[in-house]
PDB file of C-alpha atoms and ligand atoms in Angstrom:
ATOM      1  CA  MET A1462     -11.300  14.485 -16.245  1.00 65.00           C
ATOM      2  CA  ASN A1463      -9.711  16.972 -13.856  1.00 73.00           C
ATOM      3  CA  ILE A1464      -8.823  15.258 -10.586  1.00 88.00           C
ATOM      4  CA  GLN A1465      -9.072  17.637  -7.633  1.00 89.00           C
ATOM      5  CA  VAL A1466     -10.577  15.843  -4.657  1.00 96.00           C
ATOM      6  CA  VAL A1467      -9.049  12.461  -3.851  1.00 98.00           C
ATOM      7  CA  GLY A1468     -10.418  10.001  -1.320  1.00 98.00           C
ATOM      8  CA  VAL A1469      -7.796   7.891   0.443  1.00 99.00           C
ATOM      9  CA  VAL A1470      -9.296   4.917   2.262  1.00 99.00           C
ATOM     10  CA  GLY A1471      -7.188   3.319   5.004  1.00 98.00           C
ATOM     11  CA  ALA A1472      -4.705   5.406   7.021  1.00 98.00           C
ATOM     12  CA  GLY A1473      -2.057   2.774   7.765  1.00 98.00           C
ATOM     13  CA  VAL A1474       1.490   2.609   6.391  1.00 97.00           C
ATOM     14  CA  MET A1475       0.392   3.161   2.772  1.00 98.00           C
ATOM     15  CA  GLY A1476      -2.633   5.426   3.241  1.00 98.00           C
ATOM     16  CA  VAL A1477      -0.533   7.897   5.215  1.00 98.00           C
ATOM     17  CA  GLY A1478       2.104   8.016   2.459  1.00 98.00           C
ATOM     18  CA  VAL A1479      -0.448   8.355  -0.352  1.00 98.00           C
ATOM     19  CA  ALA A1480      -2.352  11.134   1.459  1.00 98.00           C
ATOM     20  CA  GLN A1481       0.873  13.054   2.203  1.00 98.00           C
ATOM     21  CA  ASN A1482       2.134  12.713  -1.381  1.00 98.00           C
ATOM     22  CA  LEU A1483      -1.221  13.909  -2.751  1.00 98.00           C
ATOM     23  CA  ALA A1484      -1.406  16.922  -0.426  1.00 98.00           C
ATOM     24  CA  GLN A1485       2.179  17.849  -1.330  1.00 97.00           C
ATOM     25  CA  THR A1486       1.254  17.805  -5.017  1.00 96.00           C
ATOM     26  CA  GLY A1487      -1.684  20.192  -4.631  1.00 95.00           C
ATOM     27  CA  HIS A1488      -4.652  17.854  -4.155  1.00 97.00           C
ATOM     28  CA  GLN A1489      -7.497  18.100  -1.666  1.00 98.00           C
ATOM     29  CA  VAL A1490      -7.585  14.821   0.230  1.00 98.00           C
ATOM     30  CA  VAL A1491     -10.196  13.053   2.341  1.00 98.00           C
ATOM     31  CA  LEU A1492      -8.480  10.383   4.449  1.00 98.00           C
ATOM     32  CA  VAL A1493     -10.846   7.793   5.922  1.00 98.00           C
ATOM     33  CA  ASP A1494     -10.220   5.037   8.479  1.00 98.00           C
ATOM     34  CA  ILE A1495     -12.230   3.191  11.106  1.00 98.00           C
ATOM     35  CA  SER A1496     -11.143   4.999  14.286  1.00 98.00           C
ATOM     36  CA  GLU A1497     -10.229   8.490  15.491  1.00 98.00           C
ATOM     37  CA  ASP A1498      -7.122   7.051  17.207  1.00 98.00           C
ATOM     38  CA  ILE A1499      -5.779   5.738  13.902  1.00 98.00           C
ATOM     39  CA  LEU A1500      -6.480   9.099  12.224  1.00 98.00           C
ATOM     40  CA  ASP A1501      -4.747  11.033  15.028  1.00 98.00           C
ATOM     41  CA  LYS A1502      -1.707   8.791  14.646  1.00 98.00           C
ATOM     42  CA  ALA A1503      -1.826   9.291  10.868  1.00 98.00           C
ATOM     43  CA  LYS A1504      -1.875  13.081  11.287  1.00 98.00           C
ATOM     44  CA  GLN A1505       1.118  12.963  13.613  1.00 97.00           C
ATOM     45  CA  GLU A1506       2.988  10.668  11.265  1.00 96.00           C
ATOM     46  CA  ILE A1507       2.410  12.929   8.254  1.00 97.00           C
ATOM     47  CA  ARG A1508       3.612  15.932  10.265  1.00 95.00           C
ATOM     48  CA  ASN A1509       6.792  14.062  11.287  1.00 94.00           C
ATOM     49  CA  ASN A1510       7.395  12.734   7.764  1.00 94.00           C
ATOM     50  CA  ILE A1511       7.170  16.209   6.213  1.00 92.00           C
ATOM     51  CA  ARG A1512       9.650  17.588   8.760  1.00 89.00           C
ATOM     52  CA  PHE A1513      11.990  14.633   8.217  1.00 85.00           C
ATOM     53  CA  GLN A1514      11.715  14.964   4.419  1.00 82.00           C
ATOM     54  CA  SER A1515      12.649  18.658   4.559  1.00 76.00           C
ATOM     55  CA  PHE A1516      16.056  17.729   6.034  1.00 74.00           C
ATOM     56  CA  PHE A1517      16.912  15.520   3.055  1.00 70.00           C
ATOM     57  CA  LYS A1518      15.102  17.005   0.079  1.00 67.00           C
ATOM     58  CA  LYS A1519      15.659  20.531  -1.213  1.00 65.00           C
ATOM     59  CA  SER A1520      12.377  22.137  -2.232  1.00 68.00           C
ATOM     60  CA  ASP A1521      11.293  25.582  -3.494  1.00 68.00           C
ATOM     61  CA  SER A1522       7.992  25.173  -1.676  1.00 75.00           C
ATOM     62  CA  THR A1523       7.221  27.645   1.117  1.00 77.00           C
ATOM     63  CA  GLU A1524       4.427  25.428   2.456  1.00 85.00           C
ATOM     64  CA  THR A1525       4.649  24.561   6.134  1.00 89.00           C
ATOM     65  CA  PRO A1526       3.719  21.097   7.457  1.00 89.00           C
ATOM     66  CA  GLN A1527       0.474  22.688   8.703  1.00 93.00           C
ATOM     67  CA  ASP A1528      -0.332  24.076   5.190  1.00 94.00           C
ATOM     68  CA  ILE A1529       0.014  20.549   3.827  1.00 95.00           C
ATOM     69  CA  LEU A1530      -2.034  19.013   6.657  1.00 97.00           C
ATOM     70  CA  ASN A1531      -4.777  21.597   6.021  1.00 97.00           C
ATOM     71  CA  LYS A1532      -5.347  19.992   2.606  1.00 98.00           C
ATOM     72  CA  ILE A1533      -6.248  16.693   4.267  1.00 98.00           C
ATOM     73  CA  GLU A1534      -9.622  16.083   5.880  1.00 98.00           C
ATOM     74  CA  PHE A1535      -9.404  13.217   8.395  1.00 98.00           C
ATOM     75  CA  SER A1536     -12.647  11.323   8.977  1.00 98.00           C
ATOM     76  CA  THR A1537     -14.211   8.047  10.066  1.00 98.00           C
ATOM     77  CA  ASN A1538     -17.280   8.883   7.957  1.00 98.00           C
ATOM     78  CA  PHE A1539     -17.294   7.483   4.414  1.00 98.00           C
ATOM     79  CA  LYS A1540     -19.975  10.103   3.520  1.00 98.00           C
ATOM     80  CA  PHE A1541     -17.136  12.633   3.178  1.00 98.00           C
ATOM     81  CA  LEU A1542     -16.089  10.750   0.022  1.00 98.00           C
ATOM     82  CA  GLU A1543     -19.238  11.800  -1.833  1.00 98.00           C
ATOM     83  CA  ASN A1544     -17.370  14.414  -3.912  1.00 97.00           C
ATOM     84  CA  ALA A1545     -14.178  12.437  -4.532  1.00 98.00           C
ATOM     85  CA  ASP A1546     -13.101  12.366  -8.206  1.00 95.00           C
ATOM     86  CA  PHE A1547     -10.688   9.528  -7.542  1.00 98.00           C
ATOM     87  CA  ILE A1548     -10.294   6.953  -4.759  1.00 98.00           C
ATOM     88  CA  VAL A1549      -7.116   5.202  -3.621  1.00 99.00           C
ATOM     89  CA  GLU A1550      -8.033   2.264  -1.409  1.00 98.00           C
ATOM     90  CA  ASN A1551      -5.356   1.112   1.065  1.00 98.00           C
ATOM     91  CA  VAL A1552      -7.186  -1.034   3.612  1.00 98.00           C
ATOM     92  CA  THR A1553      -5.797  -4.202   5.217  1.00 98.00           C
ATOM     93  CA  GLU A1554      -4.673  -6.916   2.768  1.00 96.00           C
ATOM     94  CA  LYS A1555      -7.598  -9.212   3.632  1.00 97.00           C
ATOM     95  CA  TRP A1556     -10.235 -10.103   1.068  1.00 98.00           C
ATOM     96  CA  ASP A1557     -12.968 -10.213   3.732  1.00 98.00           C
ATOM     97  CA  ILE A1558     -12.208  -6.566   4.583  1.00 98.00           C
ATOM     98  CA  LYS A1559     -11.627  -5.223   1.053  1.00 98.00           C
ATOM     99  CA  LYS A1560     -14.792  -6.873  -0.315  1.00 98.00           C
ATOM    100  CA  GLN A1561     -16.933  -4.909   2.150  1.00 98.00           C
ATOM    101  CA  VAL A1562     -15.316  -1.557   1.417  1.00 98.00           C
ATOM    102  CA  TYR A1563     -15.981  -1.436  -2.350  1.00 98.00           C
ATOM    103  CA  PRO A1564     -19.812  -1.763  -2.321  1.00 98.00           C
ATOM    104  CA  LEU A1565     -19.837   1.016   0.282  1.00 98.00           C
ATOM    105  CA  LEU A1566     -17.656   3.223  -1.935  1.00 98.00           C
ATOM    106  CA  ASP A1567     -19.907   2.408  -4.898  1.00 97.00           C
ATOM    107  CA  SER A1568     -22.954   3.651  -3.015  1.00 98.00           C
ATOM    108  CA  ILE A1569     -21.321   6.934  -1.906  1.00 98.00           C
ATOM    109  CA  CYS A1570     -18.827   8.095  -4.574  1.00 98.00           C
ATOM    110  CA  PRO A1571     -19.812   9.807  -7.857  1.00 97.00           C
ATOM    111  CA  ALA A1572     -20.667   7.291 -10.592  1.00 97.00           C
ATOM    112  CA  ASP A1573     -17.738   8.411 -12.777  1.00 96.00           C
ATOM    113  CA  SER A1574     -14.996   8.351 -10.147  1.00 97.00           C
ATOM    114  CA  VAL A1575     -12.193   5.824 -10.538  1.00 98.00           C
ATOM    115  CA  PHE A1576     -11.318   3.284  -7.824  1.00 98.00           C
ATOM    116  CA  ALA A1577      -7.583   2.558  -7.574  1.00 99.00           C
ATOM    117  CA  ALA A1578      -6.818  -0.502  -5.445  1.00 98.00           C
ATOM    118  CA  ASN A1579      -3.480  -0.359  -3.666  1.00 98.00           C
ATOM    119  CA  THR A1580      -3.083  -4.043  -2.926  1.00 98.00           C
ATOM    120  CA  SER A1581      -0.004  -6.251  -2.662  1.00 97.00           C
ATOM    121  CA  ALA A1582      -1.456  -9.362  -4.239  1.00 97.00           C
ATOM    122  CA  ILE A1583      -5.264  -9.474  -4.547  1.00 98.00           C
ATOM    123  CA  PRO A1584      -6.323  -9.686  -8.222  1.00 98.00           C
ATOM    124  CA  ILE A1585      -7.839  -6.452  -9.528  1.00 98.00           C
ATOM    125  CA  THR A1586     -10.478  -8.383 -11.475  1.00 98.00           C
ATOM    126  CA  ARG A1587     -11.666  -9.910  -8.200  1.00 98.00           C
ATOM    127  CA  ILE A1588     -11.891  -6.483  -6.556  1.00 98.00           C
ATOM    128  CA  ALA A1589     -13.765  -5.098  -9.590  1.00 98.00           C
ATOM    129  CA  SER A1590     -16.288  -7.957  -9.324  1.00 98.00           C
ATOM    130  CA  VAL A1591     -17.760  -6.526  -6.104  1.00 98.00           C
ATOM    131  CA  THR A1592     -18.368  -3.093  -7.675  1.00 98.00           C
ATOM    132  CA  LYS A1593     -20.938  -1.836 -10.171  1.00 98.00           C
ATOM    133  CA  ARG A1594     -18.138  -0.132 -12.144  1.00 98.00           C
ATOM    134  CA  PRO A1595     -15.579  -2.838 -13.089  1.00 98.00           C
ATOM    135  CA  ASP A1596     -14.384  -0.721 -16.038  1.00 98.00           C
ATOM    136  CA  LYS A1597     -13.370   2.037 -13.579  1.00 98.00           C
ATOM    137  CA  VAL A1598     -11.305  -0.175 -11.252  1.00 99.00           C
ATOM    138  CA  ILE A1599      -7.528  -0.135 -11.669  1.00 99.00           C
ATOM    139  CA  GLY A1600      -4.648  -1.586  -9.650  1.00 98.00           C
ATOM    140  CA  MET A1601      -2.108   0.908  -8.291  1.00 98.00           C
ATOM    141  CA  HIS A1602       0.618  -0.853  -6.397  1.00 98.00           C
ATOM    142  CA  PHE A1603       2.457   2.019  -4.727  1.00 98.00           C
ATOM    143  CA  MET A1604       5.899   1.472  -3.220  1.00 98.00           C
ATOM    144  CA  ASN A1605       6.769   2.252   0.396  1.00 96.00           C
ATOM    145  CA  PRO A1606       7.503   4.978   1.554  1.00 96.00           C
ATOM    146  CA  VAL A1607       5.177   6.478  -1.059  1.00 98.00           C
ATOM    147  CA  PRO A1608       6.484  10.090  -1.145  1.00 96.00           C
ATOM    148  CA  MET A1609      10.053   8.833  -1.776  1.00 95.00           C
ATOM    149  CA  LYS A1610       9.335   6.228  -4.455  1.00 97.00           C
ATOM    150  CA  PRO A1611       9.070   7.474  -8.052  1.00 98.00           C
ATOM    151  CA  MET A1612       7.571   4.360  -9.670  1.00 98.00           C
ATOM    152  CA  VAL A1613       4.176   2.634  -9.373  1.00 98.00           C
ATOM    153  CA  GLU A1614       3.151  -0.777 -10.731  1.00 98.00           C
ATOM    154  CA  VAL A1615      -0.205  -0.250 -12.460  1.00 99.00           C
ATOM    155  CA  ILE A1616      -2.484  -3.224 -13.115  1.00 99.00           C
ATOM    156  CA  ARG A1617      -5.138  -3.590 -15.782  1.00 98.00           C
ATOM    157  CA  GLY A1618      -8.037  -5.738 -14.559  1.00 98.00           C
ATOM    158  CA  TYR A1619     -10.099  -7.818 -17.010  1.00 98.00           C
ATOM    159  CA  HIS A1620     -12.701  -5.033 -17.451  1.00 98.00           C
ATOM    160  CA  THR A1621     -10.487  -1.942 -16.857  1.00 98.00           C
ATOM    161  CA  SER A1622     -11.165   0.476 -19.739  1.00 98.00           C
ATOM    162  CA  ASP A1623      -8.525   2.338 -21.750  1.00 98.00           C
ATOM    163  CA  GLU A1624     -10.068   5.559 -20.454  1.00 98.00           C
ATOM    164  CA  THR A1625      -9.481   4.434 -16.840  1.00 98.00           C
ATOM    165  CA  ILE A1626      -5.868   3.549 -17.673  1.00 98.00           C
ATOM    166  CA  GLU A1627      -5.368   7.028 -19.141  1.00 98.00           C
ATOM    167  CA  THR A1628      -7.014   8.682 -16.099  1.00 98.00           C
ATOM    168  CA  GLY A1629      -4.815   6.578 -13.817  1.00 98.00           C
ATOM    169  CA  LYS A1630      -1.645   7.585 -15.664  1.00 98.00           C
ATOM    170  CA  LYS A1631      -2.654  11.253 -15.519  1.00 97.00           C
ATOM    171  CA  PHE A1632      -3.390  10.939 -11.804  1.00 98.00           C
ATOM    172  CA  LEU A1633       0.038   9.418 -11.131  1.00 98.00           C
ATOM    173  CA  ALA A1634       1.748  12.094 -13.243  1.00 98.00           C
ATOM    174  CA  GLN A1635      -0.017  14.719 -11.069  1.00 96.00           C
ATOM    175  CA  MET A1636       1.533  12.947  -8.053  1.00 97.00           C
ATOM    176  CA  GLY A1637       4.969  13.131  -9.716  1.00 97.00           C
ATOM    177  CA  LYS A1638       5.104   9.368 -10.400  1.00 98.00           C
ATOM    178  CA  GLU A1639       6.008   7.212 -13.360  1.00 98.00           C
ATOM    179  CA  CYS A1640       4.260   3.910 -13.885  1.00 98.00           C
ATOM    180  CA  ILE A1641       4.665   0.495 -15.459  1.00 98.00           C
ATOM    181  CA  LEU A1642       1.489  -1.178 -16.740  1.00 98.00           C
ATOM    182  CA  VAL A1643       1.097  -4.932 -16.291  1.00 98.00           C
ATOM    183  CA  ASN A1644      -1.745  -7.427 -16.716  1.00 98.00           C
ATOM    184  CA  ASP A1645      -3.707  -8.833 -13.814  1.00 98.00           C
ATOM    185  CA  SER A1646      -2.368 -11.843 -11.915  1.00 98.00           C
ATOM    186  CA  PRO A1647      -2.134 -12.484  -8.136  1.00 98.00           C
ATOM    187  CA  GLY A1648       0.873 -10.568  -6.765  1.00 98.00           C
ATOM    188  CA  PHE A1649       1.339  -8.933 -10.223  1.00 98.00           C
ATOM    189  CA  VAL A1650       5.057  -8.868 -11.170  1.00 98.00           C
ATOM    190  CA  SER A1651       6.652  -7.333  -8.067  1.00 98.00           C
ATOM    191  CA  ASN A1652       5.099  -9.333  -5.258  1.00 98.00           C
ATOM    192  CA  ARG A1653       4.952 -12.698  -6.998  1.00 98.00           C
ATOM    193  CA  VAL A1654       8.750 -12.503  -6.769  1.00 98.00           C
ATOM    194  CA  LEU A1655       9.280 -10.381  -3.638  1.00 98.00           C
ATOM    195  CA  MET A1656       6.865 -12.224  -1.318  1.00 98.00           C
ATOM    196  CA  LEU A1657       8.402 -15.592  -2.221  1.00 97.00           C
ATOM    197  CA  THR A1658      11.882 -14.185  -1.624  1.00 98.00           C
ATOM    198  CA  ILE A1659      10.944 -12.814   1.790  1.00 98.00           C
ATOM    199  CA  ASN A1660       9.126 -16.029   2.773  1.00 98.00           C
ATOM    200  CA  GLU A1661      12.170 -18.095   1.764  1.00 98.00           C
ATOM    201  CA  ALA A1662      14.454 -15.751   3.739  1.00 98.00           C
ATOM    202  CA  VAL A1663      12.294 -16.427   6.824  1.00 99.00           C
ATOM    203  CA  PHE A1664      12.647 -20.194   6.177  1.00 98.00           C
ATOM    204  CA  LEU A1665      16.457 -19.699   6.095  1.00 98.00           C
ATOM    205  CA  LEU A1666      16.260 -18.000   9.474  1.00 98.00           C
ATOM    206  CA  GLN A1667      13.963 -20.709  10.852  1.00 98.00           C
ATOM    207  CA  ASP A1668      16.376 -23.408   9.601  1.00 98.00           C
ATOM    208  CA  GLN A1669      19.242 -21.536  11.342  1.00 98.00           C
ATOM    209  CA  VAL A1670      21.245 -21.323   8.124  1.00 98.00           C
ATOM    210  CA  ALA A1671      22.237 -17.718   8.951  1.00 98.00           C
ATOM    211  CA  THR A1672      21.368 -14.832  11.270  1.00 98.00           C
ATOM    212  CA  VAL A1673      18.951 -12.019  10.378  1.00 98.00           C
ATOM    213  CA  GLU A1674      21.860  -9.627   9.815  1.00 98.00           C
ATOM    214  CA  ASP A1675      23.850 -12.067   7.654  1.00 98.00           C
ATOM    215  CA  ILE A1676      20.862 -12.942   5.450  1.00 98.00           C
ATOM    216  CA  ASP A1677      20.352  -9.230   4.743  1.00 98.00           C
ATOM    217  CA  LYS A1678      24.105  -8.585   4.299  1.00 98.00           C
ATOM    218  CA  ILE A1679      24.308 -11.191   1.520  1.00 98.00           C
ATOM    219  CA  PHE A1680      21.700  -9.326  -0.507  1.00 98.00           C
ATOM    220  CA  LYS A1681      23.323  -5.941   0.145  1.00 98.00           C
ATOM    221  CA  GLY A1682      26.998  -6.898  -0.120  1.00 98.00           C
ATOM    222  CA  CYS A1683      26.802  -9.571  -2.825  1.00 98.00           C
ATOM    223  CA  PHE A1684      23.892  -8.372  -4.968  1.00 98.00           C
ATOM    224  CA  GLY A1685      24.147  -4.619  -4.334  1.00 98.00           C
ATOM    225  CA  HIS A1686      20.546  -4.382  -3.069  1.00 98.00           C
ATOM    226  CA  LYS A1687      19.837  -1.320  -0.901  1.00 97.00           C
ATOM    227  CA  MET A1688      17.995  -3.451   1.659  1.00 98.00           C
ATOM    228  CA  GLY A1689      17.932  -7.147   2.513  1.00 98.00           C
ATOM    229  CA  PRO A1690      14.684  -9.193   2.431  1.00 98.00           C
ATOM    230  CA  LEU A1691      14.173  -9.197   6.202  1.00 98.00           C
ATOM    231  CA  GLU A1692      14.679  -5.416   6.510  1.00 98.00           C
ATOM    232  CA  THR A1693      12.245  -5.040   3.626  1.00 98.00           C
ATOM    233  CA  ALA A1694       9.735  -7.272   5.421  1.00 98.00           C
ATOM    234  CA  ASP A1695       9.961  -5.072   8.528  1.00 98.00           C
ATOM    235  CA  LEU A1696       9.355  -1.955   6.419  1.00 98.00           C
ATOM    236  CA  ILE A1697       6.327  -3.454   4.650  1.00 98.00           C
ATOM    237  CA  GLY A1698       4.814  -4.989   7.822  1.00 98.00           C
ATOM    238  CA  LEU A1699       4.994  -8.708   8.671  1.00 98.00           C
ATOM    239  CA  ASP A1700       1.184  -8.973   8.849  1.00 98.00           C
ATOM    240  CA  THR A1701       0.910  -7.550   5.314  1.00 98.00           C
ATOM    241  CA  ILE A1702       3.607 -10.001   4.118  1.00 98.00           C
ATOM    242  CA  LEU A1703       1.726 -12.954   5.663  1.00 98.00           C
ATOM    243  CA  PHE A1704      -1.642 -11.850   4.227  1.00 98.00           C
ATOM    244  CA  SER A1705      -0.048 -11.385   0.767  1.00 98.00           C
ATOM    245  CA  ILE A1706       1.604 -14.827   0.822  1.00 98.00           C
ATOM    246  CA  GLU A1707      -1.751 -16.300   1.876  1.00 98.00           C
ATOM    247  CA  VAL A1708      -3.436 -14.567  -1.090  1.00 98.00           C
ATOM    248  CA  LEU A1709      -0.822 -16.082  -3.447  1.00 98.00           C
ATOM    249  CA  TYR A1710      -1.214 -19.532  -1.858  1.00 98.00           C
ATOM    250  CA  GLU A1711      -4.997 -19.401  -2.101  1.00 97.00           C
ATOM    251  CA  ASN A1712      -5.054 -18.068  -5.672  1.00 97.00           C
ATOM    252  CA  PHE A1713      -2.433 -20.338  -7.256  1.00 98.00           C
ATOM    253  CA  ASN A1714      -3.128 -23.433  -5.108  1.00 97.00           C
ATOM    254  CA  ASP A1715       0.610 -24.022  -5.269  1.00 98.00           C
ATOM    255  CA  SER A1716       2.560 -25.212  -2.228  1.00 98.00           C
ATOM    256  CA  LYS A1717       5.529 -23.023  -3.140  1.00 97.00           C
ATOM    257  CA  TYR A1718       3.563 -20.117  -1.603  1.00 98.00           C
ATOM    258  CA  ARG A1719       2.972 -21.811   1.786  1.00 98.00           C
ATOM    259  CA  PRO A1720       3.743 -19.268   4.523  1.00 98.00           C
ATOM    260  CA  CYS A1721       6.748 -20.011   6.743  1.00 98.00           C
ATOM    261  CA  PRO A1722       5.605 -21.054  10.265  1.00 98.00           C
ATOM    262  CA  LEU A1723       8.080 -18.611  11.825  1.00 98.00           C
ATOM    263  CA  LEU A1724       6.418 -15.750   9.912  1.00 98.00           C
ATOM    264  CA  LYS A1725       3.006 -16.836  11.251  1.00 98.00           C
ATOM    265  CA  LYS A1726       4.373 -17.087  14.781  1.00 98.00           C
ATOM    266  CA  MET A1727       5.889 -13.584  14.630  1.00 98.00           C
ATOM    267  CA  VAL A1728       2.612 -12.097  13.389  1.00 98.00           C
ATOM    268  CA  ASP A1729       0.690 -13.895  16.171  1.00 98.00           C
ATOM    269  CA  ALA A1730       3.189 -12.491  18.684  1.00 98.00           C
ATOM    270  CA  GLY A1731       2.503  -8.936  17.467  1.00 98.00           C
ATOM    271  CA  LEU A1732       5.944  -8.523  15.870  1.00 98.00           C
ATOM    272  CA  HIS A1733       4.674  -6.646  12.817  1.00 98.00           C
ATOM    273  CA  GLY A1734       7.931  -4.880  11.943  1.00 98.00           C
ATOM    274  CA  LYS A1735       8.747  -1.185  11.952  1.00 97.00           C
ATOM    275  CA  LYS A1736       5.139  -0.042  12.484  1.00 96.00           C
ATOM    276  CA  SER A1737       4.848  -2.055  15.738  1.00 97.00           C
ATOM    277  CA  GLY A1738       8.378  -1.268  16.980  1.00 98.00           C
ATOM    278  CA  LYS A1739       9.729  -4.819  16.543  1.00 98.00           C
ATOM    279  CA  GLY A1740      10.042  -7.379  13.791  1.00 98.00           C
ATOM    280  CA  PHE A1741      13.297  -9.000  12.678  1.00 98.00           C
ATOM    281  CA  TYR A1742      14.958  -5.838  14.036  1.00 98.00           C
ATOM    282  CA  ALA A1743      14.006  -3.540  16.940  1.00 98.00           C
ATOM    283  CA  TYR A1744      12.959   0.106  16.337  1.00 97.00           C
ATOM    284  CA  GLN A1745      12.572   2.886  18.906  1.00 83.00           C
TER     285      GLN A1745
HETATM  286  P1  NAD B 594      -1.824  -1.267   7.437  1.00 75.36           P
HETATM  287  O1  NAD B 594      -2.199  -2.470   8.200  1.00 75.36           O
HETATM  288  O2  NAD B 594      -0.683  -0.429   7.886  1.00 75.36           O
HETATM  289  O3  NAD B 594      -3.103  -0.295   7.289  1.00 75.36           O
HETATM  290  C1  NAD B 594      -4.366  -0.726   6.887  1.00 75.36           C
HETATM  291  C2  NAD B 594      -5.380   0.299   7.374  1.00 75.36           C
HETATM  292  O4  NAD B 594      -6.680  -0.040   6.854  1.00 75.36           O
HETATM  293  C3  NAD B 594      -5.524   0.315   8.909  1.00 75.36           C
HETATM  294  O5  NAD B 594      -5.283   1.630   9.405  1.00 75.36           O
HETATM  295  C4  NAD B 594      -6.952  -0.133   9.142  1.00 75.36           C
HETATM  296  O6  NAD B 594      -7.564   0.454  10.279  1.00 75.36           O
HETATM  297  C5  NAD B 594      -7.614   0.326   7.839  1.00 75.36           C
HETATM  298  N1  NAD B 594      -8.896  -0.316   7.605  1.00 75.36           N
HETATM  299  C6  NAD B 594      -9.256  -1.611   7.838  1.00 75.36           C
HETATM  300  N2  NAD B 594     -10.548  -1.789   7.506  1.00 75.36           N
HETATM  301  C7  NAD B 594     -11.018  -0.588   7.067  1.00 75.36           C
HETATM  302  C8  NAD B 594     -12.274  -0.140   6.592  1.00 75.36           C
HETATM  303  N3  NAD B 594     -13.313  -0.962   6.511  1.00 75.36           N
HETATM  304  N4  NAD B 594     -12.396   1.137   6.225  1.00 75.36           N
HETATM  305  C9  NAD B 594     -11.348   2.001   6.307  1.00 75.36           C
HETATM  306  N5  NAD B 594     -10.123   1.636   6.741  1.00 75.36           N
HETATM  307  C10 NAD B 594      -9.965   0.357   7.122  1.00 75.36           C
HETATM  308  O7  NAD B 594      -1.591  -1.783   5.939  1.00 75.36           O
HETATM  309  P2  NAD B 594      -0.734  -1.074   4.772  1.00 75.36           P
HETATM  310  O8  NAD B 594       0.647  -1.573   4.840  1.00 75.36           O
HETATM  311  O9  NAD B 594      -1.007   0.386   4.771  1.00 75.36           O
HETATM  312  O10 NAD B 594      -1.397  -1.760   3.505  1.00 75.36           O
HETATM  313  C11 NAD B 594      -2.593  -1.264   2.931  1.00 75.36           C
HETATM  314  C12 NAD B 594      -2.755  -1.896   1.546  1.00 75.36           C
HETATM  315  O11 NAD B 594      -1.638  -1.515   0.736  1.00 75.36           O
HETATM  316  C13 NAD B 594      -2.757  -3.438   1.605  1.00 75.36           C
HETATM  317  O12 NAD B 594      -3.626  -3.939   0.652  1.00 75.36           O
HETATM  318  C14 NAD B 594      -1.305  -3.781   1.282  1.00 75.36           C
HETATM  319  O13 NAD B 594      -1.166  -5.064   0.729  1.00 75.36           O
HETATM  320  C15 NAD B 594      -0.971  -2.685   0.275  1.00 75.36           C
HETATM  321  N6  NAD B 594       0.460  -2.356   0.149  1.00 75.36           N
HETATM  322  C16 NAD B 594       1.271  -2.323   1.259  1.00 75.36           C
HETATM  323  C17 NAD B 594       2.610  -1.987   1.101  1.00 75.36           C
HETATM  324  C18 NAD B 594       3.545  -1.879   2.294  1.00 75.36           C
HETATM  325  O14 NAD B 594       4.764  -1.735   2.090  1.00 75.36           O
HETATM  326  N7  NAD B 594       3.065  -1.922   3.518  1.00 75.36           N
HETATM  327  C19 NAD B 594       3.114  -1.672  -0.171  1.00 75.36           C
HETATM  328  C20 NAD B 594       2.238  -1.693  -1.267  1.00 75.36           C
HETATM  329  C21 NAD B 594       0.908  -2.029  -1.091  1.00 75.36           C
END
């Protein structure tokens, strides 16, 4: 299967990165979200990211930011996905939202196109259950920021076929990514560990054991991590962290995944991290 036209659903933090990465690796992209405002912001963000990237990354490409943007069609109309060979879904980490998107995609996209779910924690088998093509649903847990991260956690759902796994690997290779294949389980490998770590770091802050800066410094200075858990939470988005922890809590029925009240309070207060301008740290 030759993948040329890719539908990217959801133009938030991840959808923007996936669409940019795809356009920069020669794909035609249709980027869909629910409002023109969100799509305008996404366009601006991609333009800024490409400019910013060019300062840090040497490239032989003569493409201008506009050339790259021209490969992306921005739309609020799902009908534009009717010729997509491959879909990457990046909508909000809420089951009630995701479960409505897939039947719609099923009714519009070609019968043989693959649906890749970019989710932090929702089981791929559950997502596949609301489609008519469970064998063609695969988990693709991209890392943030997508164009800068070389590795993707790929998840095999209960019904995912070997052919879909091979198509998924080929697709990621076309994007310049390597992948690690794991079996399906809520949060997969990465977020079953990371979300608990972040949640516990918020409990430490709530219990006044240390400041935001000192919690992060311990991970950077003592463990050699590039970022601390609270900086990481700001980058991911505190709403996405809360929704992911709630998915883990609901799926495992285990109290170790109970969300920290301070995390809930910050999300209610609109402190969603870098994307909203304020989280544990302030951004301009
Ligand atoms: P986000 O909140 O930044 O963006 C979600 C986007 O989905 C929004 O623009 C929203 O308008 C859109 N959306 C909601 N309902 C829609 C619908 N019915 N149709 C089309 N678009 C719709 O979230 P995000 O951080 O980009 O996360 C997206 C997905 O990727 C989530 O499942 C998340 O768990 C996962 N993920 C996030 C990260 C991260 O670091 N933020 C990393 C890996 C995976």
